[in-house]
Amino acid sequence: MLSEPPPEQPLEQGRPPQPVRDDLWLFAPNRDTAGGSAWWLEQPGPDGSRGLLIDCPALTQTNLQFLREHGPGWIVLTGREGHGRTRRLQEALDWPVLVQEQEAYLLPGLQRLHTFAAEHELSQHARLLWTPGPTPGACVLLAGGEDPGTSLLFCGRLLSPLAPGLLGPLRTSRSFHWSRWLRSLERLRTWLPAVAPAWLASGAGLGALRGEKLVPGGRRVIEGLDLVAREAQPAG
């Protein structure tokens, strides 16, 4: 005789996301993604959506209420380290999920799952680039309207906080491929528009930013990375 599956535990209340600017919110660190950062960007998208959820926040009552009030939206995953409990979140919201095709296998049977290969234009103001290295299907999302001063690059774990105002590639024991990571950064420089991004939003933990949420001068930070010196570093 088959036993019944154990009942699901009630969701914890959780902390509400913090407003960062008029169109952007940052969720509390998510222990399901090793303390990673998820973001809600409010901007019109495809199929009448009202915003983009970049990576998966903690599955809490407060976060679900916030997303239901601000949605509908799209869930965009910048790499496997940001998946968290995407399946349960998607089931609760019934929102489409977009992931780079290399990591779609991690979400088998997920409803409304969309994939892309090298590049993808999600909307008029949201474009994605495949940037393997941190994980096989890592990607970044460039969002920006007509004002280049508000353009924002959601860089997942491609760039992590190193110090206040500074992001860079940071290898961990789970990193996929260091040389491809650096090549992805080189490609990113040519893919980005000349004056973008104005701001950087990391998907990693933000503790090293000492209270800051976004890093200004995004284009300057990316151009200033010494990829030659990093290539010479021994693998960690």
GROMACS .gro file of C-alpha atoms in nm:
model
  236
    1MET     CA    1   0.000   0.000   0.000
    2LEU     CA    2   0.141   0.340  -0.100
    3SER     CA    3   0.176   0.592   0.177
    4GLU     CA    4   0.043   0.943   0.128
    5PRO     CA    5   0.303   1.215   0.074
    6PRO     CA    6   0.366   1.431   0.379
    7PRO     CA    7   0.164   1.754   0.386
    8GLU     CA    8   0.346   2.067   0.276
    9GLN     CA    9   0.456   2.292   0.558
   10PRO     CA   10   0.294   2.636   0.576
   11LEU     CA   11   0.504   2.916   0.433
   12GLU     CA   12   0.688   3.144   0.671
   13GLN     CA   13   0.588   3.510   0.674
   14GLY     CA   14   0.924   3.649   0.557
   15ARG     CA   15   1.048   4.004   0.513
   16PRO     CA   16   0.909   4.234   0.240
   17PRO     CA   17   1.132   4.337  -0.052
   18GLN     CA   18   1.306   4.674  -0.025
   19PRO     CA   19   1.239   4.952  -0.276
   20VAL     CA   20   1.564   5.056  -0.446
   21ARG     CA   21   1.418   5.305  -0.691
   22ASP     CA   22   1.069   5.377  -0.823
   23ASP     CA   23   1.071   5.076  -1.056
   24LEU     CA   24   1.299   4.834  -0.869
   25TRP     CA   25   1.279   4.619  -0.554
   26LEU     CA   26   1.535   4.391  -0.389
   27PHE     CA   27   1.423   4.078  -0.205
   28ALA     CA   28   1.580   3.964   0.119
   29PRO     CA   29   1.872   3.718   0.083
   30ASN     CA   30   1.745   3.373  -0.006
   31ARG     CA   31   1.895   3.079   0.181
   32ASP     CA   32   1.772   2.848  -0.099
   33THR     CA   33   2.020   3.024  -0.332
   34ALA     CA   34   2.310   3.050  -0.083
   35GLY     CA   35   2.212   3.402   0.018
   36GLY     CA   36   2.163   3.523  -0.339
   37SER     CA   37   1.975   3.834  -0.446
   38ALA     CA   38   1.653   3.839  -0.648
   39TRP     CA   39   1.501   4.152  -0.801
   40TRP     CA   40   1.164   4.278  -0.922
   41LEU     CA   41   1.177   4.528  -1.207
   42GLU     CA   42   0.852   4.702  -1.294
   43GLN     CA   43   0.829   4.761  -1.668
   44PRO     CA   44   0.589   4.655  -1.943
   45GLY     CA   45   0.674   4.321  -2.098
   46PRO     CA   46   0.530   4.064  -2.338
   47ASP     CA   47   0.176   3.929  -2.311
   48GLY     CA   48   0.056   4.215  -2.093
   49SER     CA   49   0.305   4.146  -1.814
   50ARG     CA   50   0.390   4.429  -1.576
   51GLY     CA   51   0.741   4.336  -1.473
   52LEU     CA   52   1.031   4.095  -1.450
   53LEU     CA   53   1.130   3.878  -1.155
   54ILE     CA   54   1.503   3.823  -1.193
   55ASP     CA   55   1.603   3.503  -1.011
   56CYS     CA   56   1.401   3.333  -0.741
   57PRO     CA   57   1.337   3.496  -0.404
   58ALA     CA   58   1.252   3.300  -0.091
   59LEU     CA   59   0.912   3.132  -0.107
   60THR     CA   60   0.733   3.325   0.169
   61GLN     CA   61   0.385   3.460   0.224
   62THR     CA   62   0.508   3.818   0.201
   63ASN     CA   63   0.694   3.765  -0.127
   64LEU     CA   64   0.399   3.586  -0.287
   65GLN     CA   65   0.163   3.864  -0.181
   66PHE     CA   66   0.400   4.129  -0.321
   67LEU     CA   67   0.433   3.949  -0.655
   68ARG     CA   68   0.061   3.889  -0.690
   69GLU     CA   69  -0.004   4.258  -0.627
   70HIS     CA   70   0.263   4.378  -0.872
   71GLY     CA   71   0.227   4.112  -1.141
   72PRO     CA   72   0.170   3.944  -1.370
   73GLY     CA   73   0.530   3.909  -1.478
   74TRP     CA   74   0.799   3.687  -1.620
   75ILE     CA   75   1.047   3.487  -1.410
   76VAL     CA   76   1.396   3.521  -1.560
   77LEU     CA   77   1.671   3.292  -1.425
   78THR     CA   78   2.031   3.408  -1.467
   79GLY     CA   79   2.187   3.073  -1.374
   80ARG     CA   80   2.131   2.759  -1.174
   81GLU     CA   81   2.252   2.928  -0.853
   82GLY     CA   82   1.943   3.149  -0.871
   83HIS     CA   83   1.681   2.879  -0.931
   84GLY     CA   84   1.588   2.824  -0.568
   85ARG     CA   85   1.230   2.698  -0.542
   86THR     CA   86   1.127   2.813  -0.887
   87ARG     CA   87   0.889   2.523  -0.940
   88ARG     CA   88   0.674   2.602  -0.637
   89LEU     CA   89   0.687   2.975  -0.707
   90GLN     CA   90   0.576   2.922  -1.068
   91GLU     CA   91   0.296   2.691  -0.957
   92ALA     CA   92   0.172   2.956  -0.714
   93LEU     CA   93   0.186   3.243  -0.965
   94ASP     CA   94   0.139   3.069  -1.303
   95TRP     CA   95   0.394   3.302  -1.462
   96PRO     CA   96   0.615   3.204  -1.758
   97VAL     CA   97   0.978   3.118  -1.683
   98LEU     CA   98   1.271   3.206  -1.911
   99VAL     CA   99   1.603   3.022  -1.881
  100GLN     CA  100   1.904   2.969  -2.105
  101GLU     CA  101   1.865   2.634  -2.282
  102GLN     CA  102   2.173   2.475  -2.120
  103GLU     CA  103   1.995   2.470  -1.783
  104ALA     CA  104   1.637   2.391  -1.885
  105TYR     CA  105   1.698   2.027  -1.787
  106LEU     CA  106   1.711   2.140  -1.423
  107LEU     CA  107   1.340   2.229  -1.445
  108PRO     CA  108   1.183   1.917  -1.600
  109GLY     CA  109   0.811   1.933  -1.662
  110LEU     CA  110   0.783   2.295  -1.555
  111GLN     CA  111   0.480   2.463  -1.706
  112ARG     CA  112   0.523   2.764  -1.936
  113LEU     CA  113   0.900   2.716  -1.960
  114HIS     CA  114   1.073   2.918  -2.232
  115THR     CA  115   1.436   2.888  -2.340
  116PHE     CA  116   1.684   3.082  -2.552
  117ALA     CA  117   2.027   3.013  -2.703
  118ALA     CA  118   2.288   3.288  -2.747
  119GLU     CA  119   2.076   3.605  -2.732
  120HIS     CA  120   1.714   3.690  -2.673
  121GLU     CA  121   1.495   3.999  -2.688
  122LEU     CA  122   1.226   3.956  -2.425
  123SER     CA  123   1.070   4.297  -2.484
  124GLN     CA  124   1.152   4.633  -2.637
  125HIS     CA  125   1.350   4.723  -2.325
  126ALA     CA  126   1.486   4.387  -2.207
  127ARG     CA  127   1.757   4.184  -2.382
  128LEU     CA  128   1.949   3.877  -2.265
  129LEU     CA  129   2.295   3.742  -2.342
  130TRP     CA  130   2.425   3.393  -2.268
  131THR     CA  131   2.740   3.429  -2.053
  132PRO     CA  132   2.862   3.078  -1.959
  133GLY     CA  133   3.131   3.047  -1.697
  134PRO     CA  134   2.974   3.079  -1.352
  135THR     CA  135   2.738   2.802  -1.467
  136PRO     CA  136   2.681   2.645  -1.812
  137GLY     CA  137   2.364   2.846  -1.869
  138ALA     CA  138   2.452   3.171  -1.698
  139CYS     CA  139   2.310   3.483  -1.860
  140VAL     CA  140   2.269   3.855  -1.805
  141LEU     CA  141   1.971   4.080  -1.867
  142LEU     CA  142   2.004   4.439  -1.987
  143ALA     CA  143   1.701   4.653  -1.907
  144GLY     CA  144   1.659   5.014  -2.001
  145GLY     CA  145   1.412   5.257  -2.142
  146GLU     CA  146   1.476   5.568  -2.344
  147ASP     CA  147   1.690   5.726  -2.072
  148PRO     CA  148   2.041   5.569  -2.077
  149GLY     CA  149   2.095   5.696  -1.724
  150THR     CA  150   1.850   5.438  -1.593
  151SER     CA  151   1.985   5.138  -1.788
  152LEU     CA  152   2.050   4.841  -1.564
  153LEU     CA  153   2.241   4.515  -1.612
  154PHE     CA  154   2.124   4.222  -1.402
  155CYS     CA  155   2.442   4.018  -1.404
  156GLY     CA  156   2.354   3.717  -1.188
  157ARG     CA  157   2.674   3.557  -1.056
  158LEU     CA  158   2.880   3.673  -1.355
  159LEU     CA  159   2.982   3.970  -1.139
  160SER     CA  160   2.978   3.954  -0.760
  161PRO     CA  161   3.032   4.229  -0.499
  162LEU     CA  162   3.399   4.265  -0.404
  163ALA     CA  163   3.390   4.598  -0.220
  164PRO     CA  164   3.165   4.908  -0.207
  165GLY     CA  165   3.110   5.021  -0.565
  166LEU     CA  166   3.298   4.726  -0.713
  167LEU     CA  167   3.188   4.403  -0.879
  168GLY     CA  168   3.400   4.135  -1.044
  169PRO     CA  169   3.410   3.764  -1.134
  170LEU     CA  170   3.437   3.554  -0.820
  171ARG     CA  171   3.506   3.181  -0.846
  172THR     CA  172   3.362   2.935  -0.597
  173SER     CA  173   3.382   2.558  -0.558
  174ARG     CA  174   3.068   2.534  -0.777
  175SER     CA  175   3.196   2.754  -1.060
  176PHE     CA  176   3.173   2.592  -1.402
  177HIS     CA  177   3.457   2.711  -1.629
  178TRP     CA  178   3.693   3.001  -1.558
  179SER     CA  179   3.828   3.062  -1.910
  180ARG     CA  180   3.477   3.065  -2.059
  181TRP     CA  181   3.376   3.303  -1.782
  182LEU     CA  182   3.644   3.553  -1.887
  183ARG     CA  183   3.554   3.511  -2.255
  184SER     CA  184   3.193   3.585  -2.164
  185LEU     CA  185   3.303   3.910  -2.003
  186GLU     CA  186   3.495   4.004  -2.319
  187ARG     CA  187   3.187   3.933  -2.530
  188LEU     CA  188   2.969   4.131  -2.291
  189ARG     CA  189   3.182   4.441  -2.355
  190THR     CA  190   3.109   4.428  -2.728
  191TRP     CA  191   2.742   4.333  -2.683
  192LEU     CA  192   2.653   4.625  -2.459
  193PRO     CA  193   2.557   4.963  -2.606
  194ALA     CA  194   2.825   5.231  -2.586
  195VAL     CA  195   2.670   5.415  -2.292
  196ALA     CA  196   2.518   5.123  -2.100
  197PRO     CA  197   2.470   5.005  -1.842
  198ALA     CA  198   2.446   5.294  -1.600
  199TRP     CA  199   2.392   5.054  -1.308
  200LEU     CA  200   2.481   4.696  -1.213
  201ALA     CA  201   2.263   4.459  -1.009
  202SER     CA  202   2.428   4.139  -0.889
  203GLY     CA  203   2.250   3.812  -0.819
  204ALA     CA  204   2.503   3.718  -0.552
  205GLY     CA  205   2.495   3.818  -0.186
  206LEU     CA  206   2.546   4.193  -0.148
  207GLY     CA  207   2.728   4.204   0.186
  208ALA     CA  208   3.055   4.335   0.039
  209LEU     CA  209   2.873   4.645  -0.088
  210ARG     CA  210   2.831   4.757   0.276
  211GLY     CA  211   2.469   4.860   0.247
  212GLU     CA  212   2.465   4.962  -0.118
  213LYS     CA  213   2.224   4.779  -0.346
  214LEU     CA  214   2.328   4.887  -0.698
  215VAL     CA  215   2.671   4.971  -0.834
  216PRO     CA  216   2.685   5.292  -1.041
  217GLY     CA  217   2.898   5.343  -1.350
  218GLY     CA  218   2.829   4.994  -1.476
  219ARG     CA  219   3.003   5.040  -1.810
  220ARG     CA  220   3.312   5.180  -1.637
  221VAL     CA  221   3.325   4.887  -1.394
  222ILE     CA  222   3.302   4.630  -1.675
  223GLU     CA  223   3.560   4.805  -1.892
  224GLY     CA  224   3.795   4.833  -1.594
  225LEU     CA  225   3.816   4.457  -1.529
  226ASP     CA  226   4.170   4.328  -1.590
  227LEU     CA  227   4.083   4.001  -1.762
  228VAL     CA  228   4.443   3.928  -1.861
  229ALA     CA  229   4.559   3.930  -1.500
  230ARG     CA  230   4.262   3.719  -1.396
  231GLU     CA  231   4.339   3.464  -1.670
  232ALA     CA  232   4.684   3.416  -1.516
  233GLN     CA  233   4.545   3.343  -1.171
  234PRO     CA  234   4.557   2.977  -1.063
  235ALA     CA  235   4.228   2.794  -1.046
  236GLY     CA  236   4.069   2.807  -0.700
   0.00000   0.00000   0.00000
